[in-house]
Tab-separated table of C-alpha atoms in Angstrom:
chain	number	residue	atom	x	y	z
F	262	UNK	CA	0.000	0.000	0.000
F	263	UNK	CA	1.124	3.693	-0.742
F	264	UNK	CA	2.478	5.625	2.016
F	265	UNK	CA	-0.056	9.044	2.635
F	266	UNK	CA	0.657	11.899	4.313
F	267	UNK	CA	-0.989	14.811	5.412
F	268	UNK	CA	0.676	18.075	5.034
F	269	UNK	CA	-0.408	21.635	6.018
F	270	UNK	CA	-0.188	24.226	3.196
F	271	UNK	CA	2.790	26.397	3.312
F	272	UNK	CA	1.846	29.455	1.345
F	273	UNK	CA	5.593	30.412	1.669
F	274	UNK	CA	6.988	27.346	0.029
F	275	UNK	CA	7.126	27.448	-3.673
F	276	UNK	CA	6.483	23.633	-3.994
F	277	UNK	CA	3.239	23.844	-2.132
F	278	UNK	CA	2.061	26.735	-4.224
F	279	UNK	CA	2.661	25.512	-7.642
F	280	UNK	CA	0.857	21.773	-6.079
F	281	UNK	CA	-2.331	23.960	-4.841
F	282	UNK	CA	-2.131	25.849	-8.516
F	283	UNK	CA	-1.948	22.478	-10.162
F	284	UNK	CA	-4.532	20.532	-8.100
F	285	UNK	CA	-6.708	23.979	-8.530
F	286	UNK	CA	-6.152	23.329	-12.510
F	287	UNK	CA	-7.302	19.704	-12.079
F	288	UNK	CA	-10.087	21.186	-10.350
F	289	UNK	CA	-11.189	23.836	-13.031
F	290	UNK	CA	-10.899	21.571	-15.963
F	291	UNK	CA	-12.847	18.854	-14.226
F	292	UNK	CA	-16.476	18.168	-15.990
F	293	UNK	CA	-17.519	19.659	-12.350
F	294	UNK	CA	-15.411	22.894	-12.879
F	295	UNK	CA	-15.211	24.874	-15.661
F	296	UNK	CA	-14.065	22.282	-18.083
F	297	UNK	CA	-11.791	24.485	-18.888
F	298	UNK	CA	-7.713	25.294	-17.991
F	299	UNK	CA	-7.221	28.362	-15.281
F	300	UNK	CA	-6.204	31.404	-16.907
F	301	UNK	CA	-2.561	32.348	-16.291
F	302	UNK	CA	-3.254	35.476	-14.582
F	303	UNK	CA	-5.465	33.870	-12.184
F	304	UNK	CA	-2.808	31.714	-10.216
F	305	UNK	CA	-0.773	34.405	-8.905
F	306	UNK	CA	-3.852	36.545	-8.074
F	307	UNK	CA	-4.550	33.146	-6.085
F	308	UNK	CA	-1.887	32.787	-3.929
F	309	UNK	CA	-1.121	36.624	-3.167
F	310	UNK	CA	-5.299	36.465	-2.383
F	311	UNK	CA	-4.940	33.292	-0.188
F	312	UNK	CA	-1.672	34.640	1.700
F	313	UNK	CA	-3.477	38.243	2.534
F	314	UNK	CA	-6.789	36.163	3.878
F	315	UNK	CA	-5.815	36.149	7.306
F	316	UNK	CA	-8.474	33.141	8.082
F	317	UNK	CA	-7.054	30.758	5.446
F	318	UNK	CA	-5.955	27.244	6.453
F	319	UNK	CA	-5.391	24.618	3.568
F	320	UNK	CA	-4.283	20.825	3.577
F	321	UNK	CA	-2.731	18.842	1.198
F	322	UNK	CA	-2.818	14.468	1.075
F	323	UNK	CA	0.722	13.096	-0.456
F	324	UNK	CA	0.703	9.803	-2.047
F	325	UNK	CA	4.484	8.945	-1.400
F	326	UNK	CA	6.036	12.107	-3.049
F	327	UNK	CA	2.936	13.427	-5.436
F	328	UNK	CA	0.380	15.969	-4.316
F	329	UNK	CA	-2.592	13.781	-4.721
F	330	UNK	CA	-5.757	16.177	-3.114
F	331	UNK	CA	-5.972	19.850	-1.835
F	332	UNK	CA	-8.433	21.396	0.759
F	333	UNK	CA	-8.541	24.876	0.693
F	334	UNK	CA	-10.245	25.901	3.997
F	335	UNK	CA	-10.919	28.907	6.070
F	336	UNK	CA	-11.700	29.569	9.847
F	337	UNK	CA	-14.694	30.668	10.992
F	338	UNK	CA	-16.540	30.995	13.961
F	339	UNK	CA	-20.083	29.336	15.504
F	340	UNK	CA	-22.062	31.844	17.403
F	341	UNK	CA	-24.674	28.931	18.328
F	342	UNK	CA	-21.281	26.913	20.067
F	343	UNK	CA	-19.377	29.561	20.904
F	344	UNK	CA	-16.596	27.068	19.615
F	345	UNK	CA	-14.347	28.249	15.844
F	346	UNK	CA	-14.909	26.241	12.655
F	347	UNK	CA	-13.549	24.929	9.634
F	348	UNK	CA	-15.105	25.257	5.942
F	349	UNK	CA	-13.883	23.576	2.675
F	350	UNK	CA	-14.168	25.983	0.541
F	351	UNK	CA	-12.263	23.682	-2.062
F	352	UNK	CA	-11.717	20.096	-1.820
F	353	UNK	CA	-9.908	18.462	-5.034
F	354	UNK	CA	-8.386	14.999	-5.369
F	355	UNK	CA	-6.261	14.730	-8.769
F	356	UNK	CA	-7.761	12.679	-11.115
F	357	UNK	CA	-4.608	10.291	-10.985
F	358	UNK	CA	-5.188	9.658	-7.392
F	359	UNK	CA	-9.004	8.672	-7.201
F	360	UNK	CA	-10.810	5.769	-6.588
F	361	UNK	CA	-7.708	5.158	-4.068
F	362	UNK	CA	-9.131	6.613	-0.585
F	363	UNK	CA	-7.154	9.763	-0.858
F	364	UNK	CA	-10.022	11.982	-0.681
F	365	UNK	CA	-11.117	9.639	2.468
F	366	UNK	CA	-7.952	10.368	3.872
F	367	UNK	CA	-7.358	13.530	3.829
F	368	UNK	CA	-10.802	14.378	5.254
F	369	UNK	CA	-10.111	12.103	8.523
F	370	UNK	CA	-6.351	14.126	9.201
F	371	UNK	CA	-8.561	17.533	8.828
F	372	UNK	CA	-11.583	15.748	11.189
F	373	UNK	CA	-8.545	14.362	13.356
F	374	UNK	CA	-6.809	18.365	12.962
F	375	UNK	CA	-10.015	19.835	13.748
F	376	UNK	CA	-10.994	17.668	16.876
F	377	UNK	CA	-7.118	18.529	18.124
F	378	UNK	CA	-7.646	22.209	17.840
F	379	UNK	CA	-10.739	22.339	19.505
F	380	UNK	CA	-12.971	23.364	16.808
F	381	UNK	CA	-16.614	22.540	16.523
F	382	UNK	CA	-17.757	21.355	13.434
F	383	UNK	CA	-16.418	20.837	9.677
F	384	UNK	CA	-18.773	22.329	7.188
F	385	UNK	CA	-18.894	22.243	3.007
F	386	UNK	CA	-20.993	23.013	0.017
F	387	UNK	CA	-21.079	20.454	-2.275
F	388	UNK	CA	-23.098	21.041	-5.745
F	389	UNK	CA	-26.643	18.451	-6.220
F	390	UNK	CA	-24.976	16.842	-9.261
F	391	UNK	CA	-21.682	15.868	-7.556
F	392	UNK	CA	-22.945	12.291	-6.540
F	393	UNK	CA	-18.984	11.677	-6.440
F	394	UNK	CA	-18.389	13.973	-3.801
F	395	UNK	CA	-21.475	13.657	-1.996
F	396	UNK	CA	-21.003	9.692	-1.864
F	397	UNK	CA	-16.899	10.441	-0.608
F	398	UNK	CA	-18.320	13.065	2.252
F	399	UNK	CA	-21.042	10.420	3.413
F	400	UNK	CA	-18.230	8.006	3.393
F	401	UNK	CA	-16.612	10.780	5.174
F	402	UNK	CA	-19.445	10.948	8.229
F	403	UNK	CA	-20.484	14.017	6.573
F	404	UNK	CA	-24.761	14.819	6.616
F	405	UNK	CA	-27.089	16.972	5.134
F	406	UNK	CA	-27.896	19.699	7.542
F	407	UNK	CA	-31.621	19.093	9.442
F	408	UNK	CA	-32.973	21.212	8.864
F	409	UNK	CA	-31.870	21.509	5.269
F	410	UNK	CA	-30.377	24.449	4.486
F	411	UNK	CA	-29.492	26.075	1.082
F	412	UNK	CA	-26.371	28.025	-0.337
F	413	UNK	CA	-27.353	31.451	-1.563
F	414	UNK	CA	-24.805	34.060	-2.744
F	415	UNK	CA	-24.814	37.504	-4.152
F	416	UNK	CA	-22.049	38.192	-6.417
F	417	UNK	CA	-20.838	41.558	-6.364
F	418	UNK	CA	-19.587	43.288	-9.689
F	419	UNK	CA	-16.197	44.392	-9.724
């Protein structure tokens, strides 16, 4: 069996930025993305962004040396618990690594990072036509929340 590891994103290491660039790629051209590349301007925007977001934590799963899965994650903060959060904001496995428990894994070291820290609950969006996903975070112990809720945004123009 492949050795995995779970590794903490180093936005100051050039090796971890390029991986998160490159997993985010995987992500975008996915049928569940964009379907298309990210454009070259974007991935520096991306890390300067993420490293000036004072609330962002990410986590990376390593299959022996490769950079097999991303979570990009920020903190946040339960009112109702009193307690901080975490929320995957991104959650990629390369297409090379799935099917392999990767994406398993790397959500147990963030449960098992979470529970160490103290912090309340992990929460996600997911889109209704991922069945992949969904399937992975059930696997995952992850749950619809009762009551349901929904995901609304207002996008700003800029």
């Amino acid at each position: 069996m492949k050795q995995k590891e779970f590794i903490k994103v180093d936005l100051n290491n050039e090796v971890h930025c390029s991986n998160l660039l490159k997993l985010l790629n995987d992500y975008m051209e996915d049928d569940i993305g964009t379907g298309k590349p990210m454009p070259k301007e974007l991935g520096p925007q991306i890390i300067d962004g993420l490293k000036e977001h004072p609330v962002y934590l990410g986590f990376f799963a390593c299959v022996e040396d490769e950079f097999a899965a991303l979570a990009n994650c920020n903190l946040n903060f339960s009112t109702w618990q009193a307690k901080p959060l975490i929320n995957i904001h991104d959650f990629i496995v390369s297409p090379d690594f799935r099917k392999q428990g990767v994406g398993l894994f790397l959500l147990k070291e963030i449960e098992r990072y979470a529970t160490q820290k103290g912090y309340c609950r992990i929460n996600l969006e997911v889109r209704h036509d991922n069945y992949n996903a969904q399937n992975l975070y059930l696997k995952a112990g992850f749950n619809e929340c009762v009551p349901r809720n929904y995901f609304w945004e207002k996008r700003m123009l800029t």
